[in-house]
Short mmCIF file of C-alpha atoms in Angstrom, two decimals:
data_model
loop_
_atom_site.label_atom_id
_atom_site.label_comp_id
_atom_site.label_asym_id
_atom_site.label_seq_id
_atom_site.Cartn_x
_atom_site.Cartn_y
_atom_site.Cartn_z
CA MET A 1 -49.15 -95.79 42.54
CA ARG A 2 -52.86 -96.16 42.98
CA SER A 3 -55.62 -97.58 40.83
CA ILE A 4 -59.37 -97.93 41.46
CA PHE A 5 -61.16 -100.86 39.81
CA LYS A 6 -64.95 -100.64 39.43
CA THR A 7 -67.19 -102.70 37.17
CA GLY A 8 -70.86 -102.75 36.33
CA ALA A 9 -73.28 -105.62 36.77
CA ALA A 10 -73.14 -106.37 33.02
CA ALA A 11 -69.91 -108.28 33.51
CA LEU A 12 -71.26 -110.55 36.23
CA ALA A 13 -72.43 -113.47 34.08
CA ALA A 14 -69.17 -113.81 32.16
CA ALA A 15 -67.09 -113.31 35.28
CA THR A 16 -68.96 -115.95 37.24
CA MET A 17 -67.68 -118.42 34.66
CA LEU A 18 -64.10 -117.35 35.38
CA THR A 19 -64.25 -118.23 39.04
CA GLY A 20 -66.64 -120.31 41.06
CA VAL A 21 -65.71 -118.59 44.31
CA ALA A 22 -67.08 -115.49 45.91
CA HIS A 23 -66.61 -116.51 49.51
CA ALA A 24 -65.85 -119.81 51.17
CA ASP A 25 -69.51 -120.32 52.07
CA GLY A 26 -70.74 -119.25 48.64
CA HIS A 27 -72.39 -115.89 49.39
CA SER A 28 -71.49 -112.73 47.47
CA VAL A 29 -69.19 -110.09 48.87
CA SER A 30 -69.26 -106.31 48.64
CA GLY A 31 -67.66 -103.10 49.80
CA PRO A 32 -64.22 -101.50 49.47
CA LEU A 33 -61.16 -103.77 49.38
CA ARG A 34 -57.67 -102.27 49.77
CA ILE A 35 -54.84 -104.31 48.24
CA PHE A 36 -51.17 -103.36 48.58
CA SER A 37 -48.80 -105.10 46.14
CA ASP A 38 -45.07 -105.08 45.40
CA MET A 39 -45.56 -106.40 41.84
CA SER A 40 -44.00 -103.26 40.41
CA ASN A 41 -41.97 -104.56 37.47
CA PRO A 42 -43.80 -104.30 34.14
CA ALA A 43 -44.85 -107.94 33.65
CA PRO A 44 -45.88 -108.61 37.28
CA ARG A 45 -47.69 -105.26 37.41
CA ALA A 46 -49.73 -106.16 34.35
CA VAL A 47 -50.54 -109.52 35.95
CA MET A 48 -51.64 -107.85 39.17
CA GLU A 49 -53.83 -105.29 37.47
CA ASP A 50 -55.46 -107.93 35.27
CA MET A 51 -56.04 -110.19 38.27
CA VAL A 52 -57.82 -107.39 40.12
CA ALA A 53 -59.89 -106.55 37.05
CA ARG A 54 -61.02 -110.18 36.67
CA PHE A 55 -61.82 -110.40 40.39
CA THR A 56 -64.00 -107.29 40.26
CA GLU A 57 -65.78 -108.65 37.18
CA ALA A 58 -66.68 -111.71 39.21
CA ASN A 59 -67.57 -109.64 42.29
CA PRO A 60 -69.14 -106.41 40.97
CA GLU A 61 -70.18 -105.20 44.41
CA VAL A 62 -66.54 -104.99 45.50
CA GLU A 63 -64.61 -101.79 44.83
CA VAL A 64 -60.88 -102.55 44.83
CA GLU A 65 -58.28 -99.94 45.62
CA LEU A 66 -54.94 -101.29 44.36
CA VAL A 67 -51.71 -99.68 45.57
CA ILE A 68 -48.55 -100.90 43.82
CA THR A 69 -45.25 -100.15 45.54
CA ASP A 70 -41.66 -100.62 44.39
CA ARG A 71 -40.54 -104.14 45.32
CA GLU A 72 -37.48 -103.07 47.30
CA ALA A 73 -39.25 -100.16 49.01
CA TRP A 74 -42.05 -102.51 50.07
CA LYS A 75 -39.64 -104.44 52.29
CA THR A 76 -39.39 -101.43 54.60
CA GLN A 77 -42.96 -100.17 54.13
CA ILE A 78 -45.02 -103.30 54.75
CA ARG A 79 -44.86 -103.08 58.55
CA ASN A 80 -46.09 -99.47 58.58
CA VAL A 81 -48.92 -100.31 56.18
CA LEU A 82 -50.02 -103.27 58.31
CA GLN A 83 -49.83 -101.29 61.55
CA SER A 84 -51.68 -98.29 60.14
CA GLY A 85 -54.77 -100.26 59.16
CA THR A 86 -54.72 -98.99 55.58
CA ALA A 87 -54.65 -102.43 53.91
CA ASP A 88 -56.93 -105.44 53.76
CA VAL A 89 -54.61 -107.61 51.61
CA VAL A 90 -50.83 -107.44 51.08
CA ASN A 91 -48.17 -109.21 49.02
CA TRP A 92 -45.30 -110.96 50.80
CA TYR A 93 -43.34 -114.23 50.96
CA ALA A 94 -43.74 -117.67 52.52
CA GLY A 95 -41.67 -119.39 55.19
CA ASN A 96 -39.69 -117.60 57.86
CA ARG A 97 -40.11 -114.31 56.00
CA MET A 98 -43.65 -114.30 57.47
CA ALA A 99 -42.38 -114.65 61.03
CA PRO A 100 -41.96 -110.96 61.98
CA TYR A 101 -45.55 -110.20 60.96
CA VAL A 102 -47.03 -113.35 62.42
CA ASP A 103 -45.19 -112.75 65.71
CA ALA A 104 -46.33 -109.12 65.77
CA GLY A 105 -49.96 -110.12 65.19
CA LEU A 106 -50.11 -108.25 61.87
CA PHE A 107 -51.20 -111.16 59.62
CA MET A 108 -54.56 -112.90 60.02
CA ASP A 109 -54.73 -116.65 60.62
CA ILE A 110 -56.73 -118.06 57.70
CA SER A 111 -56.65 -121.75 58.66
CA ASP A 112 -60.45 -121.95 58.38
CA LEU A 113 -60.33 -120.53 54.86
CA TRP A 114 -57.84 -123.20 53.82
CA GLU A 115 -60.12 -125.89 55.21
CA GLU A 116 -63.42 -124.52 53.90
CA GLY A 117 -61.98 -123.54 50.53
CA GLY A 118 -60.34 -126.91 49.86
CA LEU A 119 -56.86 -125.35 49.83
CA THR A 120 -55.40 -128.07 52.07
CA GLU A 121 -55.63 -130.33 49.01
CA THR A 122 -54.94 -128.02 46.09
CA LEU A 123 -52.10 -126.09 47.77
CA ALA A 124 -50.77 -129.01 49.83
CA SER A 125 -47.18 -128.64 48.61
CA THR A 126 -46.84 -125.25 50.29
CA GLN A 127 -49.01 -125.69 53.37
CA GLY A 128 -45.91 -126.26 55.51
CA SER A 129 -44.28 -123.04 54.33
CA MET A 130 -47.50 -121.09 55.01
CA THR A 131 -47.88 -122.57 58.51
CA MET A 132 -46.47 -121.08 61.69
CA ASP A 133 -47.52 -121.38 65.33
CA ASP A 134 -50.31 -123.81 64.35
CA GLY A 135 -51.88 -121.23 62.02
CA ILE A 136 -51.92 -120.73 58.24
CA TRP A 137 -51.18 -117.14 57.34
CA GLY A 138 -51.72 -116.60 53.63
CA VAL A 139 -51.98 -118.18 50.18
CA PRO A 140 -49.24 -118.69 47.57
CA TYR A 141 -49.72 -117.73 43.94
CA THR A 142 -46.40 -118.51 42.22
CA TYR A 143 -43.11 -120.28 42.75
CA TYR A 144 -40.28 -121.83 40.78
CA GLN A 145 -38.25 -124.96 41.29
CA TRP A 146 -34.63 -125.58 42.11
CA GLY A 147 -32.92 -128.81 41.19
CA VAL A 148 -30.07 -130.33 39.22
CA TYR A 149 -29.83 -129.33 35.56
CA TYR A 150 -27.43 -131.65 33.79
CA ARG A 151 -25.84 -132.52 30.45
CA GLU A 152 -27.95 -135.49 29.47
CA ASP A 153 -25.78 -136.14 26.42
CA ILE A 154 -22.61 -136.42 28.53
CA PHE A 155 -24.35 -138.73 31.00
CA GLU A 156 -25.31 -140.96 28.08
CA GLU A 157 -21.75 -140.86 26.75
CA LEU A 158 -20.45 -142.01 30.15
CA GLY A 159 -23.19 -144.61 30.62
CA LEU A 160 -24.78 -142.76 33.55
CA GLU A 161 -28.37 -142.22 34.61
CA ALA A 162 -29.80 -139.45 36.76
CA PRO A 163 -29.16 -140.46 40.40
CA THR A 164 -31.92 -140.86 42.95
CA THR A 165 -29.77 -141.84 45.95
CA TRP A 166 -26.62 -140.45 47.53
CA GLU A 167 -24.74 -143.62 46.68
CA GLU A 168 -25.66 -143.24 43.01
CA GLU A 169 -24.72 -139.57 43.17
CA LEU A 170 -21.22 -140.33 44.48
CA ALA A 171 -20.72 -143.19 42.03
CA ASN A 172 -21.74 -140.96 39.10
CA CYS A 173 -19.45 -138.21 40.30
CA GLU A 174 -16.52 -140.59 40.48
CA VAL A 175 -16.99 -141.55 36.82
CA ILE A 176 -17.38 -137.90 35.80
CA VAL A 177 -14.20 -136.82 37.60
CA GLU A 178 -12.29 -139.73 36.07
CA SER A 179 -13.40 -138.48 32.63
CA GLY A 180 -11.61 -135.20 33.31
CA ARG A 181 -14.71 -133.16 34.09
CA ALA A 182 -16.16 -131.58 37.21
CA CYS A 183 -19.49 -132.94 38.41
CA TYR A 184 -20.84 -129.48 39.12
CA THR A 185 -20.29 -125.95 38.02
CA ILE A 186 -20.98 -123.20 40.55
CA GLY A 187 -20.10 -119.55 41.01
CA THR A 188 -19.94 -118.51 44.66
CA GLN A 189 -18.61 -114.97 44.22
CA PHE A 190 -21.91 -113.56 45.49
CA LEU A 191 -22.36 -116.35 48.06
CA TRP A 192 -26.01 -117.28 47.60
CA THR A 193 -25.33 -120.23 45.30
CA ALA A 194 -23.47 -121.91 48.17
CA GLY A 195 -26.60 -121.31 50.23
CA GLY A 196 -28.53 -123.45 47.76
CA TRP A 197 -26.10 -126.32 48.24
CA PHE A 198 -26.39 -126.07 52.02
CA ASP A 199 -30.20 -126.03 51.79
CA TYR A 200 -30.34 -129.27 49.86
CA LEU A 201 -27.64 -131.12 51.73
CA ASN A 202 -29.16 -130.17 55.09
CA MET A 203 -32.75 -131.01 54.07
CA ARG A 204 -31.60 -134.37 52.70
CA THR A 205 -29.39 -135.11 55.73
CA ASN A 206 -31.65 -133.86 58.54
CA GLY A 207 -35.05 -133.05 57.04
CA TYR A 208 -37.09 -129.94 56.29
CA ASP A 209 -38.24 -129.33 59.88
CA PHE A 210 -34.67 -129.41 61.18
CA HIS A 211 -33.56 -127.06 58.41
CA MET A 212 -36.33 -124.60 59.27
CA ALA A 213 -35.43 -124.77 62.96
CA LEU A 214 -31.79 -124.06 62.10
CA THR A 215 -32.60 -121.05 59.93
CA ALA A 216 -34.94 -119.81 62.69
CA GLY A 217 -32.04 -119.83 65.17
CA GLU A 218 -33.39 -122.71 67.25
CA VAL A 219 -30.47 -125.09 66.62
CA GLU A 220 -26.80 -124.55 67.39
CA TRP A 221 -24.49 -124.57 64.38
CA THR A 222 -22.11 -126.78 66.37
CA ASP A 223 -24.82 -129.45 66.66
CA PRO A 224 -23.49 -132.83 65.39
CA ARG A 225 -26.39 -133.01 62.92
CA VAL A 226 -25.21 -129.81 61.24
CA ARG A 227 -21.68 -131.20 61.10
CA ALA A 228 -23.07 -134.28 59.35
CA THR A 229 -24.44 -132.03 56.60
CA PHE A 230 -21.03 -130.45 56.09
CA GLU A 231 -19.38 -133.86 56.08
CA ASN A 232 -21.61 -134.95 53.20
CA TRP A 233 -20.67 -131.73 51.41
CA GLN A 234 -16.98 -132.39 52.15
CA THR A 235 -17.20 -135.79 50.46
CA LEU A 236 -18.11 -134.06 47.20
CA ILE A 237 -15.55 -131.30 47.61
CA GLU A 238 -12.66 -133.65 48.28
CA MET A 239 -13.44 -135.89 45.32
CA GLY A 240 -13.19 -132.86 43.00
CA ALA A 241 -16.91 -132.51 42.31
CA PHE A 242 -16.85 -128.71 41.87
CA ILE A 243 -15.03 -126.51 39.38
CA ASP A 244 -11.85 -124.80 40.56
CA ASP A 245 -11.83 -121.15 41.69
CA HIS A 246 -15.63 -120.99 41.93
CA GLN A 247 -15.29 -118.09 44.37
CA SER A 248 -14.14 -115.97 41.41
CA TYR A 249 -17.32 -116.46 39.36
CA SER A 250 -20.87 -115.19 39.48
CA TRP A 251 -23.59 -117.73 38.78
CA GLN A 252 -23.77 -116.54 35.17
CA GLU A 253 -19.99 -116.74 34.72
CA ALA A 254 -20.15 -120.38 35.83
CA LEU A 255 -22.56 -121.31 33.03
CA PRO A 256 -19.89 -121.77 30.29
CA PHE A 257 -18.31 -124.65 32.21
CA MET A 258 -21.52 -126.61 31.71
CA VAL A 259 -22.08 -125.35 28.17
CA ASN A 260 -18.54 -126.37 27.16
CA GLY A 261 -18.81 -129.75 28.87
CA GLU A 262 -16.12 -129.04 31.47
CA ALA A 263 -18.78 -129.68 34.14
CA THR A 264 -21.83 -131.87 33.77
CA ALA A 265 -24.43 -130.31 36.07
CA TYR A 266 -25.59 -127.20 37.92
CA LEU A 267 -27.69 -127.05 41.10
CA MET A 268 -29.73 -123.97 40.30
CA GLY A 269 -33.17 -122.41 39.92
CA ASN A 270 -35.19 -122.80 36.75
CA PHE A 271 -34.08 -119.33 35.63
CA ALA A 272 -30.83 -120.98 34.47
CA VAL A 273 -32.60 -122.77 31.61
CA ALA A 274 -33.01 -119.71 29.38
CA PRO A 275 -29.30 -118.71 29.37
CA LEU A 276 -28.27 -122.35 28.87
CA ARG A 277 -30.53 -122.54 25.83
CA GLU A 278 -29.33 -119.16 24.59
CA ALA A 279 -25.73 -120.41 24.88
CA GLY A 280 -26.53 -123.18 22.39
CA LEU A 281 -27.59 -126.21 24.45
CA SER A 282 -30.66 -127.96 23.08
CA ASP A 283 -33.32 -129.67 25.17
CA ASP A 284 -31.89 -132.97 23.88
CA GLN A 285 -28.64 -132.10 25.67
CA LEU A 286 -30.25 -130.83 28.88
CA GLY A 287 -32.00 -132.81 31.59
CA PHE A 288 -33.35 -132.19 35.07
CA TYR A 289 -33.45 -134.31 38.20
CA GLN A 290 -34.50 -133.85 41.82
CA PHE A 291 -31.62 -133.58 44.30
CA PRO A 292 -30.88 -137.17 45.38
CA GLN A 293 -32.07 -138.74 48.60
CA ILE A 294 -29.42 -139.09 51.34
CA ASP A 295 -31.44 -140.59 54.21
CA PRO A 296 -34.28 -142.76 52.86
CA SER A 297 -36.33 -142.14 56.01
CA ILE A 298 -36.49 -138.38 55.28
CA GLU A 299 -39.20 -137.01 53.00
CA PRO A 300 -37.80 -134.62 50.37
CA GLY A 301 -37.88 -130.90 51.01
CA GLU A 302 -37.37 -128.51 48.10
CA ASP A 303 -36.28 -124.94 47.56
CA ALA A 304 -39.09 -123.15 45.75
CA PRO A 305 -39.16 -119.40 46.53
CA THR A 306 -42.85 -118.61 46.89
CA ASP A 307 -44.73 -115.30 46.57
CA THR A 308 -47.88 -114.91 48.63
CA PHE A 309 -50.93 -112.84 49.59
CA HIS A 310 -51.96 -112.21 53.20
CA ILE A 311 -54.92 -110.65 54.99
CA ALA A 312 -54.01 -107.89 57.43
CA ALA A 313 -55.01 -108.69 61.00
CA ASN A 314 -56.89 -105.37 61.20
CA ALA A 315 -58.52 -105.69 57.75
CA GLU A 316 -61.83 -103.84 57.47
CA ASN A 317 -63.37 -106.06 54.78
CA VAL A 318 -62.37 -109.58 55.78
CA GLU A 319 -65.02 -111.32 53.65
CA ALA A 320 -63.91 -109.60 50.44
CA ALA A 321 -60.28 -110.24 51.35
CA GLU A 322 -61.00 -113.94 51.82
CA ALA A 323 -62.84 -114.05 48.49
CA PHE A 324 -59.84 -112.43 46.79
CA LEU A 325 -57.44 -114.97 48.28
CA LEU A 326 -59.66 -117.84 47.11
CA PHE A 327 -59.70 -116.28 43.64
CA VAL A 328 -55.89 -115.94 43.67
CA ALA A 329 -55.52 -119.58 44.76
CA SER A 330 -57.88 -121.02 42.12
CA ALA A 331 -56.47 -123.38 39.50
CA GLU A 332 -57.78 -121.25 36.63
CA ASN A 333 -56.21 -118.05 37.90
CA GLN A 334 -52.87 -119.65 38.69
CA THR A 335 -52.73 -121.28 35.25
CA LEU A 336 -53.27 -117.88 33.63
CA ILE A 337 -50.94 -115.69 35.68
CA ASN A 338 -48.03 -118.15 35.56
CA ASN A 339 -48.06 -118.87 31.82
CA GLY A 340 -45.21 -117.85 29.55
CA ASP A 341 -46.90 -114.61 28.52
CA ASN A 342 -47.21 -113.49 32.14
CA LEU A 343 -44.99 -114.52 35.09
CA GLY A 344 -43.46 -117.52 33.31
CA GLN A 345 -43.25 -119.48 36.57
CA LEU A 346 -45.08 -122.37 38.22
CA PRO A 347 -48.61 -122.37 39.61
CA VAL A 348 -48.88 -123.73 43.14
CA ASN A 349 -52.39 -125.14 42.72
CA ALA A 350 -51.95 -128.83 41.87
CA ASN A 351 -54.96 -128.69 39.51
CA SER A 352 -53.48 -125.91 37.37
CA GLN A 353 -52.03 -126.38 33.92
CA VAL A 354 -48.41 -125.61 33.04
CA ASP A 355 -47.00 -124.28 29.77
CA ASP A 356 -45.67 -127.04 27.52
CA ASP A 357 -42.04 -126.77 28.60
CA GLU A 358 -39.96 -129.77 29.63
CA PHE A 359 -38.44 -128.12 32.68
CA LEU A 360 -41.56 -126.32 33.90
CA ASN A 361 -43.46 -129.59 33.67
CA ALA A 362 -40.72 -131.46 35.55
CA GLY A 363 -40.68 -128.83 38.28
CA PHE A 364 -44.46 -128.73 38.59
CA ASP A 365 -44.64 -132.50 38.92
CA MET A 366 -41.83 -132.56 41.49
CA LEU A 367 -43.25 -129.78 43.65
CA SER A 368 -46.84 -130.98 43.42
CA ASN A 369 -46.16 -134.69 43.99
CA ASN A 370 -42.72 -135.26 45.49
CA ALA A 371 -41.94 -132.43 47.88
CA THR A 372 -43.66 -134.05 50.83
CA GLY A 373 -41.02 -132.86 53.29
CA GLY A 374 -41.90 -129.22 52.73
CA ILE A 375 -41.09 -126.17 50.62
CA ALA A 376 -38.18 -123.99 51.75
CA GLN A 377 -37.79 -120.45 50.50
CA PHE A 378 -33.99 -120.47 50.00
CA PHE A 379 -31.40 -119.84 52.66
CA ASP A 380 -31.25 -116.05 52.39
CA ARG A 381 -35.04 -115.83 52.64
CA ASP A 382 -35.45 -118.37 55.43
CA ALA A 383 -32.70 -116.94 57.67
CA PRO A 384 -32.53 -113.29 58.83
CA ALA A 385 -30.46 -111.15 56.47
CA GLU A 386 -27.52 -110.71 58.84
CA MET A 387 -27.35 -114.40 59.69
CA ALA A 388 -27.66 -115.36 56.04
CA GLN A 389 -24.73 -113.14 55.09
CA VAL A 390 -22.43 -114.54 57.78
CA ALA A 391 -23.48 -118.14 57.07
CA MET A 392 -23.08 -117.91 53.31
CA GLN A 393 -19.61 -116.42 53.74
CA GLY A 394 -18.87 -119.46 55.88
CA PHE A 395 -20.25 -121.81 53.23
CA GLN A 396 -17.98 -120.28 50.61
CA GLN A 397 -14.96 -120.48 52.92
CA PHE A 398 -15.71 -124.14 53.64
CA MET A 399 -16.03 -124.96 49.94
CA VAL A 400 -12.65 -123.36 49.26
CA ASP A 401 -10.97 -125.00 52.29
CA PRO A 402 -12.91 -127.79 54.05
CA SER A 403 -10.24 -127.97 56.78
CA THR A 404 -11.71 -124.75 58.21
CA LEU A 405 -14.98 -126.49 59.19
CA ASP A 406 -14.49 -126.11 62.96
CA GLN A 407 -13.70 -122.43 62.57
CA VAL A 408 -16.68 -121.88 60.26
CA LEU A 409 -19.11 -123.60 62.63
CA MET A 410 -17.83 -121.58 65.59
CA ILE A 411 -18.23 -118.28 63.67
CA LEU A 412 -21.76 -119.24 62.66
CA GLU A 413 -22.70 -120.25 66.19
CA GLN A 414 -21.37 -116.98 67.60
CA ALA A 415 -23.44 -115.12 65.00
CA ARG A 416 -26.55 -117.14 65.90
CA SER A 417 -26.13 -116.30 69.59
CA ARG A 418 -25.83 -112.61 68.77
CA ILE A 419 -28.43 -112.18 66.01
CA TYR A 420 -31.51 -114.11 67.16
#
């Protein structure tokens, strides 16, 4: 679907107050700007259209042509759009999901824009996930945190505090299991939740860079460092940390175990908070903590699926495209588009404001100030789809029967050799 946004000069004064950026060097921009977006669901679409309207108010000499495409259809259409030269700016994702378009020369390197526009400071938490082959290939505009959501009231009952180290994690879990509860609920029926556990255990055991190399196919699954990740996982499994029969449950079907107090925590994205509240848990009963440190020498990496804008390598109006990306990345814009009335997620800009919500504030602080290892996009975004499917099946199998580790690692290595 296609929309044309034009504004008159009358809006310029008010719009200039909304954003202090026109271009990185301060001069005004003009001409047609073609933006292709996959923000097709009602709330994101309204956000996208409003963002374009505010940008054109601030830059009245730019005529924006906005094309909004179905989110799923966009996954197969983006390459054709980039190759055809019909777009200046496109929506996509951070991390390894950029790789096919970076490798094909279809995204523009905007490292200079990051430097000149001050983005290396304001968007520092995601610079690693936007960087590839020594270039920076886009700007992020929204993400959401993962972490451990836990029953704060049960922790208090058992005399426990949120762990920060692996030793504290295991000690807590021992007490929880002895109380007749599971440490964690999880539903692995659809596999991806096990991918979240692997992400965190691997980033804490081997670091973000190693994890990214593994998901990019550059490390063998039979590498001893990968085995060390599974061995840490096995420690939890064998002490009874997880609920029984998790392979039978979806992530939603695993929620009641935490609500009923049969499990004390859930490693999950922030989207779990709403159903936990709806099920009757108050914010006095719920808490949040960052996944504990395993190796103190490793800086923490975090899963925070990130949506992005990119400039097409063959863009016709590069200056206007750069101005739009600076507008998208601004603290004011990211505060507005991510508030509870719009996307209801987290701004990436460290100078943005977050809605007054305990868990959004905790996530924003964590991602802005304590994700120095890097921001991962989640296993099934960071690895190719076929590899992700095989690996997550292996993760589930391992969780059900840790004695199959050698078999699982061999299957995953054979898949790596074939897929990459």
